[in-house]
Coordinates of C-alpha atoms in Angstrom, one line a residue:
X1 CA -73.6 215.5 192.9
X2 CA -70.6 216.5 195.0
X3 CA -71.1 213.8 197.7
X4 CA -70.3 210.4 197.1
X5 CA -68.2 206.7 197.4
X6 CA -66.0 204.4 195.7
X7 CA -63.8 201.5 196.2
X8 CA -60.4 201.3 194.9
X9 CA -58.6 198.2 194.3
X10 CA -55.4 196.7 192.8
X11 CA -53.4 194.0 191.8
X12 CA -55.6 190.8 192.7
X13 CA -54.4 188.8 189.9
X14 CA -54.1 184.8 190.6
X15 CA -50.9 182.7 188.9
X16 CA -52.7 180.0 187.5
X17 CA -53.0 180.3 183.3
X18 CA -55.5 177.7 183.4
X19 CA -57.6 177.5 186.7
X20 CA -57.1 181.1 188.3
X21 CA -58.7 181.0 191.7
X22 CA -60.5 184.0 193.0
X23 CA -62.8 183.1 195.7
X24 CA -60.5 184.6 198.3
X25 CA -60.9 187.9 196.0
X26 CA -65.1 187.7 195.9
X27 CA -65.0 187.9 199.8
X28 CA -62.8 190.3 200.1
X29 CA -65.1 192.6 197.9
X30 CA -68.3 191.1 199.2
X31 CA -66.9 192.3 203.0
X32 CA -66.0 195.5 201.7
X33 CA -69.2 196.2 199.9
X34 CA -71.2 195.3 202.9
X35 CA -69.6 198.0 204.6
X36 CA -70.0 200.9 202.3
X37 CA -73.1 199.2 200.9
X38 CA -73.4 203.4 199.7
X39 CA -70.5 202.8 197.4
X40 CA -71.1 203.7 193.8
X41 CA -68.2 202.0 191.9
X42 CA -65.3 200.2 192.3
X43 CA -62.4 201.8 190.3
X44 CA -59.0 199.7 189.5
X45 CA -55.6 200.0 189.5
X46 CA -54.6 197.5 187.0
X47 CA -53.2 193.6 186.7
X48 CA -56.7 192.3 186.8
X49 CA -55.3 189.1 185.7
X50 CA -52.5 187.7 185.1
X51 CA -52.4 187.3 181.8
X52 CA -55.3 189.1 180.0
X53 CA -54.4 188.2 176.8
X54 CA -55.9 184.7 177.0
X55 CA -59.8 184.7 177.8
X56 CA -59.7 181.8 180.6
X57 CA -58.1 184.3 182.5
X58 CA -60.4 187.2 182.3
X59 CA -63.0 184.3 183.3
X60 CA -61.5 183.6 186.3
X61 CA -61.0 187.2 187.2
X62 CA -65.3 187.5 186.4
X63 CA -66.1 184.5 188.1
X64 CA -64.7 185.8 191.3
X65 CA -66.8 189.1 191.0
X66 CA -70.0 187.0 190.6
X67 CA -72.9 188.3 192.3
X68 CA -71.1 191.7 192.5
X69 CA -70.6 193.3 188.9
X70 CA -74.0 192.5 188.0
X71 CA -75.5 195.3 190.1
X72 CA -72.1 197.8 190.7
X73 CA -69.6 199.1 188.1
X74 CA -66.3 198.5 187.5
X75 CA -63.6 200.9 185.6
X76 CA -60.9 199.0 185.1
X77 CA -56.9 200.2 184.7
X78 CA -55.2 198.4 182.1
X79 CA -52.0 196.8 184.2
X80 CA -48.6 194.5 182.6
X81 CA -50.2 192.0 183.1
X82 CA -53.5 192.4 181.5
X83 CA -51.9 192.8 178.2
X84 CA -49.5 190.0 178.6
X85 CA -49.8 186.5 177.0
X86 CA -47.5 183.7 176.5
X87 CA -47.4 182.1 172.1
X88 CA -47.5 178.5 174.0
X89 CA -49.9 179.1 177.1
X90 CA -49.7 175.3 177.6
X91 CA -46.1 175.3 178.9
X92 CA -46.3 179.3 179.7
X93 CA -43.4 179.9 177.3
X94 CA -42.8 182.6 174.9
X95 CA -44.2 185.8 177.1
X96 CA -45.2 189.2 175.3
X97 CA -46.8 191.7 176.2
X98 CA -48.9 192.9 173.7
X99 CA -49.1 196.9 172.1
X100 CA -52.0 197.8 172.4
X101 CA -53.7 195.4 174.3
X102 CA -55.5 193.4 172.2
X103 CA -57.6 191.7 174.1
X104 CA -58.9 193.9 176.4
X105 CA -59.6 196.6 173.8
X106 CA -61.7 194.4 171.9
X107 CA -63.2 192.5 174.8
X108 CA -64.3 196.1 176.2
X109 CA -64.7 198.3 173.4
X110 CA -68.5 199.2 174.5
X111 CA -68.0 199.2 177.8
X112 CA -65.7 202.4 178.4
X113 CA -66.1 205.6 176.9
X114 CA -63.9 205.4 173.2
X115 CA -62.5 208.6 173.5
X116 CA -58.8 207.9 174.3
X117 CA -55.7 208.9 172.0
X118 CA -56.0 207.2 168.5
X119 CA -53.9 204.2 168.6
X120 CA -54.3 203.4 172.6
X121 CA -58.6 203.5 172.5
X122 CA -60.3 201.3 175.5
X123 CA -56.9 201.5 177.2
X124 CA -57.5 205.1 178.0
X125 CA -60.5 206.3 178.3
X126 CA -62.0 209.1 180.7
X127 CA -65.5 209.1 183.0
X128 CA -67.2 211.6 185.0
X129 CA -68.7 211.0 188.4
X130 CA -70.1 213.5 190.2
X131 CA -67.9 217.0 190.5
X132 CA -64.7 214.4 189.4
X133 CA -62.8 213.9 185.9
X134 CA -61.7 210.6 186.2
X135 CA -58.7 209.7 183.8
X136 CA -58.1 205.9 183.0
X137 CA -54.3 205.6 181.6
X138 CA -52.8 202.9 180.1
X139 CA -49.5 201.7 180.1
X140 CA -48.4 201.9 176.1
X141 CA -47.5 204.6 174.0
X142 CA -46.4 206.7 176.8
X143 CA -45.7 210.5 174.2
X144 CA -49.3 210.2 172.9
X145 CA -51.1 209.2 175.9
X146 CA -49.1 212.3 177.7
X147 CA -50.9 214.6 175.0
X148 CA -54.2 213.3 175.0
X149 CA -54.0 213.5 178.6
X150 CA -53.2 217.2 178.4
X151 CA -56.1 217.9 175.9
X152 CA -58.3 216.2 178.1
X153 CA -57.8 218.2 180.9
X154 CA -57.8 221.2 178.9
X155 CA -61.3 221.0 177.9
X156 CA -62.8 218.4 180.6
X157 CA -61.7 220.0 184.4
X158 CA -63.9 219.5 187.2
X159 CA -63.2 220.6 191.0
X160 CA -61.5 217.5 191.3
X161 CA -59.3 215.6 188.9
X162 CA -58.4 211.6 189.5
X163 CA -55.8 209.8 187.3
X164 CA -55.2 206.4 187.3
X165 CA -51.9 204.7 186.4
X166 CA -50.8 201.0 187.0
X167 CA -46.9 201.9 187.2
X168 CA -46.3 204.1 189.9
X169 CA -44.4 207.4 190.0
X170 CA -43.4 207.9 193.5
X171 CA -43.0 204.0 193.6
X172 CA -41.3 202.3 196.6
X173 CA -39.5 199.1 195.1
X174 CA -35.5 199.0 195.8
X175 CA -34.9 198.2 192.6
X176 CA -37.5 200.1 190.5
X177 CA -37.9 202.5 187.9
X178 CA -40.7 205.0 186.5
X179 CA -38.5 205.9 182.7
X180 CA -42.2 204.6 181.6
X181 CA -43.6 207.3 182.4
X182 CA -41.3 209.8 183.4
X183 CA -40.2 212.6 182.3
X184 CA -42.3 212.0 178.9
X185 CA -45.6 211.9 180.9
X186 CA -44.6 214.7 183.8
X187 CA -47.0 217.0 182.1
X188 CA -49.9 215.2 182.1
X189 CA -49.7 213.4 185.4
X190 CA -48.7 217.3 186.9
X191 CA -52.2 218.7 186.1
X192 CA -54.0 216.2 188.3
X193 CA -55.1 216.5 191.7
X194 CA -54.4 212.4 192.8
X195 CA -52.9 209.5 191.0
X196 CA -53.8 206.0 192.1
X197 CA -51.5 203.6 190.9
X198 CA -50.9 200.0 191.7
X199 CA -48.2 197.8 190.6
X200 CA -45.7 197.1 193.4
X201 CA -48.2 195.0 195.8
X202 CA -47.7 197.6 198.5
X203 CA -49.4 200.9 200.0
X204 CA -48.0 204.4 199.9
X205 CA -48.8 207.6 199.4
X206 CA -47.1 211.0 198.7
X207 CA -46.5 214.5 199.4
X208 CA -47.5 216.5 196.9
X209 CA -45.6 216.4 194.0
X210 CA -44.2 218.8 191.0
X211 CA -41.2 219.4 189.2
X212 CA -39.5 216.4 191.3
X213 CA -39.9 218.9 194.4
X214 CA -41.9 218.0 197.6
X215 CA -44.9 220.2 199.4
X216 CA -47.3 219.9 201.5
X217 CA -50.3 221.9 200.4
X218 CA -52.9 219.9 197.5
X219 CA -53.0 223.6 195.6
X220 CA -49.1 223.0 195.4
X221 CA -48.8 219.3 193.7
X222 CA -50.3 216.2 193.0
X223 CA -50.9 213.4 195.6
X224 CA -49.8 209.9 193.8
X225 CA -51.6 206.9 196.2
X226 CA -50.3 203.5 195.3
X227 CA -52.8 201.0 196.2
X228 CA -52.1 197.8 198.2
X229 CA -52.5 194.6 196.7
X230 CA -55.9 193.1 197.1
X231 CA -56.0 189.8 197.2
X232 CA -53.1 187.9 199.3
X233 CA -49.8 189.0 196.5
X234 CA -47.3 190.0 198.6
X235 CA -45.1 192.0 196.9
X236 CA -41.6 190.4 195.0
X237 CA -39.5 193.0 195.3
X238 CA -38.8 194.5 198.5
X239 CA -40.0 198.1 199.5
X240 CA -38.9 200.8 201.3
X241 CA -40.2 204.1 202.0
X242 CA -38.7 206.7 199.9
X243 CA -37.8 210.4 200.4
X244 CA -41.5 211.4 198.4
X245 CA -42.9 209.0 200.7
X246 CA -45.9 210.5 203.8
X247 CA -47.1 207.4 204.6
X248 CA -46.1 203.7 203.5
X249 CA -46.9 200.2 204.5
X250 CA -44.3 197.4 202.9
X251 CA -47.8 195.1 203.2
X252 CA -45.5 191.7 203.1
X253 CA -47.9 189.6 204.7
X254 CA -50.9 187.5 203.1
X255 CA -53.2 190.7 203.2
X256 CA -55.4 192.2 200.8
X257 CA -55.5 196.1 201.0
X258 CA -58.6 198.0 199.7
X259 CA -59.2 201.9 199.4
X260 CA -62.4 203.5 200.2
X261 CA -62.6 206.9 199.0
X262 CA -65.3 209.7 199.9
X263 CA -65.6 212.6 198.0
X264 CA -67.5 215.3 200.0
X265 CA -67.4 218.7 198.2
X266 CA -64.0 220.0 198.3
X267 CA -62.6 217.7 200.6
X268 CA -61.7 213.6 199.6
X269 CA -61.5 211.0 202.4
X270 CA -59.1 208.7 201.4
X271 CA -58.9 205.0 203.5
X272 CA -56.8 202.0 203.3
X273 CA -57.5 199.2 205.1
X274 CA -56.6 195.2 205.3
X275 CA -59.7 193.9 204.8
X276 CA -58.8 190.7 206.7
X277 CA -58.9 192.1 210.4
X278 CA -59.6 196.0 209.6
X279 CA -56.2 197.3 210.5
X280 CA -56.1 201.1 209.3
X281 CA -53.3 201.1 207.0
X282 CA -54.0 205.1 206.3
X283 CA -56.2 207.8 206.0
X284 CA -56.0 211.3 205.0
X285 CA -58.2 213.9 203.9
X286 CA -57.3 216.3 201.1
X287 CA -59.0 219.5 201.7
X288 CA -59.0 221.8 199.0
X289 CA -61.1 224.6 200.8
X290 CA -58.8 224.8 203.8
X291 CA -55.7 223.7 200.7
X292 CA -54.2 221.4 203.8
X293 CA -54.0 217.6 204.0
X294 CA -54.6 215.6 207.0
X295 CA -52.8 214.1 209.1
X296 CA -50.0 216.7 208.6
X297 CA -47.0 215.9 207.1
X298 CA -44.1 217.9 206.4
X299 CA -41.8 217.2 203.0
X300 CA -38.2 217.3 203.9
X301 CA -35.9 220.5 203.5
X302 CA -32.2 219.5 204.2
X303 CA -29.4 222.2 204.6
X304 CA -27.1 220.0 203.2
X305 CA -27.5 218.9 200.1
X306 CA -28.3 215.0 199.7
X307 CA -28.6 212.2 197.2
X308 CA -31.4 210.2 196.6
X309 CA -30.8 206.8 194.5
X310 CA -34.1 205.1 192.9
X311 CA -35.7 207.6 195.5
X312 CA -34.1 206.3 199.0
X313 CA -31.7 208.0 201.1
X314 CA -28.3 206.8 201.2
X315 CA -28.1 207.5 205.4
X316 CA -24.8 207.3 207.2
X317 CA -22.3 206.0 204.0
X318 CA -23.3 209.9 202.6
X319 CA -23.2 212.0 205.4
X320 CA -19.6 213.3 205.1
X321 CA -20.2 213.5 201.6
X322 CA -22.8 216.0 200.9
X323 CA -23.4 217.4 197.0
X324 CA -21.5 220.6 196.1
X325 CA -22.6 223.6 194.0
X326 CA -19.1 224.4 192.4
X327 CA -19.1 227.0 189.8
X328 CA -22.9 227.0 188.9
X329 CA -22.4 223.0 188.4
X330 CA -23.5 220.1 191.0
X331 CA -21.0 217.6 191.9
X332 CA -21.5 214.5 193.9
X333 CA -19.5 211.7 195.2
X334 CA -19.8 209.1 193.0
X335 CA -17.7 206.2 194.7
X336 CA -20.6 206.9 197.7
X337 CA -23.1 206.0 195.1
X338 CA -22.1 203.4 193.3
X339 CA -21.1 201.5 196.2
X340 CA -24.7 202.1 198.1
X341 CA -26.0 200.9 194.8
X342 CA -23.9 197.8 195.0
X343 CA -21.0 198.3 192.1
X344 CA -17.5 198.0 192.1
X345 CA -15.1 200.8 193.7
X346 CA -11.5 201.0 193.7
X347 CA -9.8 203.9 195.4
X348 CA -6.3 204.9 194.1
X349 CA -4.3 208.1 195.1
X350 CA -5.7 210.3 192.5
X351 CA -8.0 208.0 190.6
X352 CA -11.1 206.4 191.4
X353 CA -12.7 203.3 189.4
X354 CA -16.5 202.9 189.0
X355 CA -18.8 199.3 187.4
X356 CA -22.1 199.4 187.4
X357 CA -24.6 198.4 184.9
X358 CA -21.7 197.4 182.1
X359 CA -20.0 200.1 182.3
X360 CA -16.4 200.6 184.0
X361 CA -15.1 204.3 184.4
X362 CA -12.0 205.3 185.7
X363 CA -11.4 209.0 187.0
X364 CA -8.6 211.2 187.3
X365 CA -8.6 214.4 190.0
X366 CA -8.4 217.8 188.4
X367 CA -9.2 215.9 184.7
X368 CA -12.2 215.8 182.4
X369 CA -10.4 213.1 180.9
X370 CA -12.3 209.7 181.6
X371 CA -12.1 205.9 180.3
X372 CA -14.6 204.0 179.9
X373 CA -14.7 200.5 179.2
X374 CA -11.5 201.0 177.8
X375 CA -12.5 204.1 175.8
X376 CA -11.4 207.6 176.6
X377 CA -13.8 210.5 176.8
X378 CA -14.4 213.4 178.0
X379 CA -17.1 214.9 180.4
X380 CA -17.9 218.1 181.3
X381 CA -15.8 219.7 184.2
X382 CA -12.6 218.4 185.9
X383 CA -13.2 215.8 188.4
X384 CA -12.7 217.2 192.5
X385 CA -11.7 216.9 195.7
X386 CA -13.6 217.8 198.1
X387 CA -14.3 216.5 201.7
X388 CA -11.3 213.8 200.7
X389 CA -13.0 212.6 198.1
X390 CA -13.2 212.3 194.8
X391 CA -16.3 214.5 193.2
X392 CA -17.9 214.1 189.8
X393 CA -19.6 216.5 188.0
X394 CA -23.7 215.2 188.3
X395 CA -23.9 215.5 184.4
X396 CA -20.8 212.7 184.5
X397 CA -23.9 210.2 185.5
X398 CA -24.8 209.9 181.6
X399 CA -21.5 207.3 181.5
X400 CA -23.9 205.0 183.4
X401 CA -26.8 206.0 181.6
X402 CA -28.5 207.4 184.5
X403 CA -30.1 210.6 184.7
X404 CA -30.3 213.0 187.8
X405 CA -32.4 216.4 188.7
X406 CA -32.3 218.6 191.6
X407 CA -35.1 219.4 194.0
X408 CA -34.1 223.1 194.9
X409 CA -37.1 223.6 197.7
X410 CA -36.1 219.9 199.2
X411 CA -32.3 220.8 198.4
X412 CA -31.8 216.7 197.2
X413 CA -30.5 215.3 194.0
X414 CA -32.1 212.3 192.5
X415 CA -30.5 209.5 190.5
X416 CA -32.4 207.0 188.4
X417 CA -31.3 204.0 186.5
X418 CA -33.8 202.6 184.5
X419 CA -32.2 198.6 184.9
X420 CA -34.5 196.9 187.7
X421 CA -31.2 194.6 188.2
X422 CA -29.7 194.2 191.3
X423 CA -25.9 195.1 190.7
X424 CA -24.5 193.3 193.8
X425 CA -20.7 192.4 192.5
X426 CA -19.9 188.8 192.8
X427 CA -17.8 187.2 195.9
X428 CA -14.9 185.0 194.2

């Protein structure tokens, strides 16, 4: 069978411990089915509750697929909130998140293939449909998923190759992170063809993705899809589109998202739609045949060289301040940085002082010399001046306890913090 349909949906967890309501949920499915009434499955992407490890929860989230999972089936992800619980549910206090997930592996050990890595069973798990590997990841144990993810594909390859994730990689939140996942899981996630992912309560989709560079061609990287909510969650932090970013939708209205995807040899149709009033959010076809993706998109190339923070573009506060390849090593401006991230900078005449994320770090032009919080150190090359201002060798990031890379065919540098805080300093 190389012809077939399947729904994808994420995210349409309710709030309630006790009483979850998901009626608004069973006719959003019941609308979609009787569209695609072809369908063969509906896949997730995770946070089927909102706290799956207490059973009246996974009893709402059933009761609103009455009538439905009785006669189509459904291959859950395993999302944050499906293994987290609260010790005193009755006054919601005392919130874990439980490794592995308890619940769900017991409650549905049987109903998914048991043939994920050792400790993380149910969680992961594989499935075949059709000429596609499907690869069901969960969120614990990041190092041994990421090898029995590589195994798997070793011996289990089809013509096409579907992962899903609930914590996205090319993710679109301001504030953000993917250190779950990345780098420990690059390799893994890098021989798929798609990702879906979920998490955020928005759409987006990628360019092709590998190595932190950018295409445009499928044969060249893997697409990761983050599915809309789907059931009226608006998201709670606030998206943007990112530089990995072909298409996004910041979906913060009371809209529920769905994806219907057709697989028809070497080609998949991929649409998302809100359900409510059938606006098109996107649609694409990857054709491996023709190894071209429609609508085209072309991944950015800049010829100078920029910086990316949690993904975004700083715009106009970098443009006179593009990175610099002194020497064999990058520098950047950090005082550009940490002020579009929000922290404190205080420009002296030869001295520049950085906070961010508890840590204050004072440089010195033409020293390696640093201090921080009080503490000297040294880093790695002399701090510069160029285009007026101060530069920092990339590697000086680690003071932070960032990390950075450079995409060479995109000519960018990313930095990533993995605090979700929002390091706005304070107005006396």
């Amino acid at each position: 069978m190389t012809k077939f349909k399947f729904i994808c949906v994420s995210d349409q967890q309710k709030g309630d411990l006790i009483a979850p309501d998901y009626s608004h949920f069973t006719e959003i499915l019941k609308k979609t089915l009787d569209e695609n009434p072809d369908a063969r499955f509906i896949l997730t992407g995770g946070d089927n509750t909102n706290c799956g490890q207490h059973e009246i929860q996974w009893n709402g989230t059933f009761e609103g697929m009455k009538g439905i999972v009785e006669s189509i089936p459904i291959q859950m992800a395993l999302g944050n909130h499906d293994n987290r619980g609260f010790r005193d549910p009755e006054h919601e206090t005392g919130r874990y998140y439980a490794e592995p997930a308890e619940f769900f592996d017991n409650q549905f050990k049987g109903s998914y293939a048991y043939d994920g890595p050792e400790n993380w069973k149910t969680e992961n798990y594989t499935f075949n449909y059709g000429n596609v590997h499907f690869q069901m990841i969960g969120i614990n144990g990041p190092e041994e998923v990421n090898e029995w993810m590589i195994d798997d594909m070793k011996k289990n390859r089809r013509q096409w190759n579907i992962g899903t994730y609930h914590f996205p990689i090319c993710y679109s939140g301001s504030d953000c992170a993917n250190y779950d996942a990345y780098p420990v899981m690059t390799e893994g996630f890098e021989m798929l063809d798609i990702v879906f992912s979920g998490h955020e309560h928005n759409f987006a989709r990628s360019f092709p993705r590998r190595n932190e560079e950018l295409f445009e061609r499928p044969s060249q990287g893997t697409v990761h899809y983050m599915l809309g909510n789907s059931n009226q969650n608006p998201p709670g932090t606030r998206a943007i589109q990112k530089v990995w970013h072909s298409a996004f939708y910041c979906e913060e209205e009371d809209v529920s998202v769905v994806a219907i995807v057709e697989v028809d040899g070497d080609k998949i149709t991929l649409t998302s739609k809100i359900v409510e009033d059938g606006r098109i959010v996107d649609k694409c076809t990857i054709d491996k045949g023709k190894d071209v993706i429609t609508p085209y998109a072309i991944a950015p190339k800049f010829n100078q060289t920029r910086m990316t923070y949690k993904g975004a573009l700083m715009g106009l506060c970098q443009y006179p301040v593009p990175c610099e390849n002194v020497g064999g090593i990058w520098y950047a401006c950090f005082g550009t940085l940490i002020g579009y991230i929000g922290g404190l900078v205080v420009k002296e005449k030869g001295k520049i002082t950085l906070e961010i994320y508890g840590k204050r770090v004072e440089f010195f032009e033409n020293s390696n010399k640093v201090i921080v919080n009080g503490e000297e150190k040294t880093i790695c090359a002399k701090v510069l001046r160029l285009h007026n201002q101060l530069y920092m060798p990339a590697d000086a990031c680690e003071l932070f306890n960032m990390r950075w890379a450079y995409a060479k065919r995109n000519n960018f540098i990313s930095f990533e913090h993995e605090s979700e805080d929002k390091p706005i300093t304070v107005q006396p």
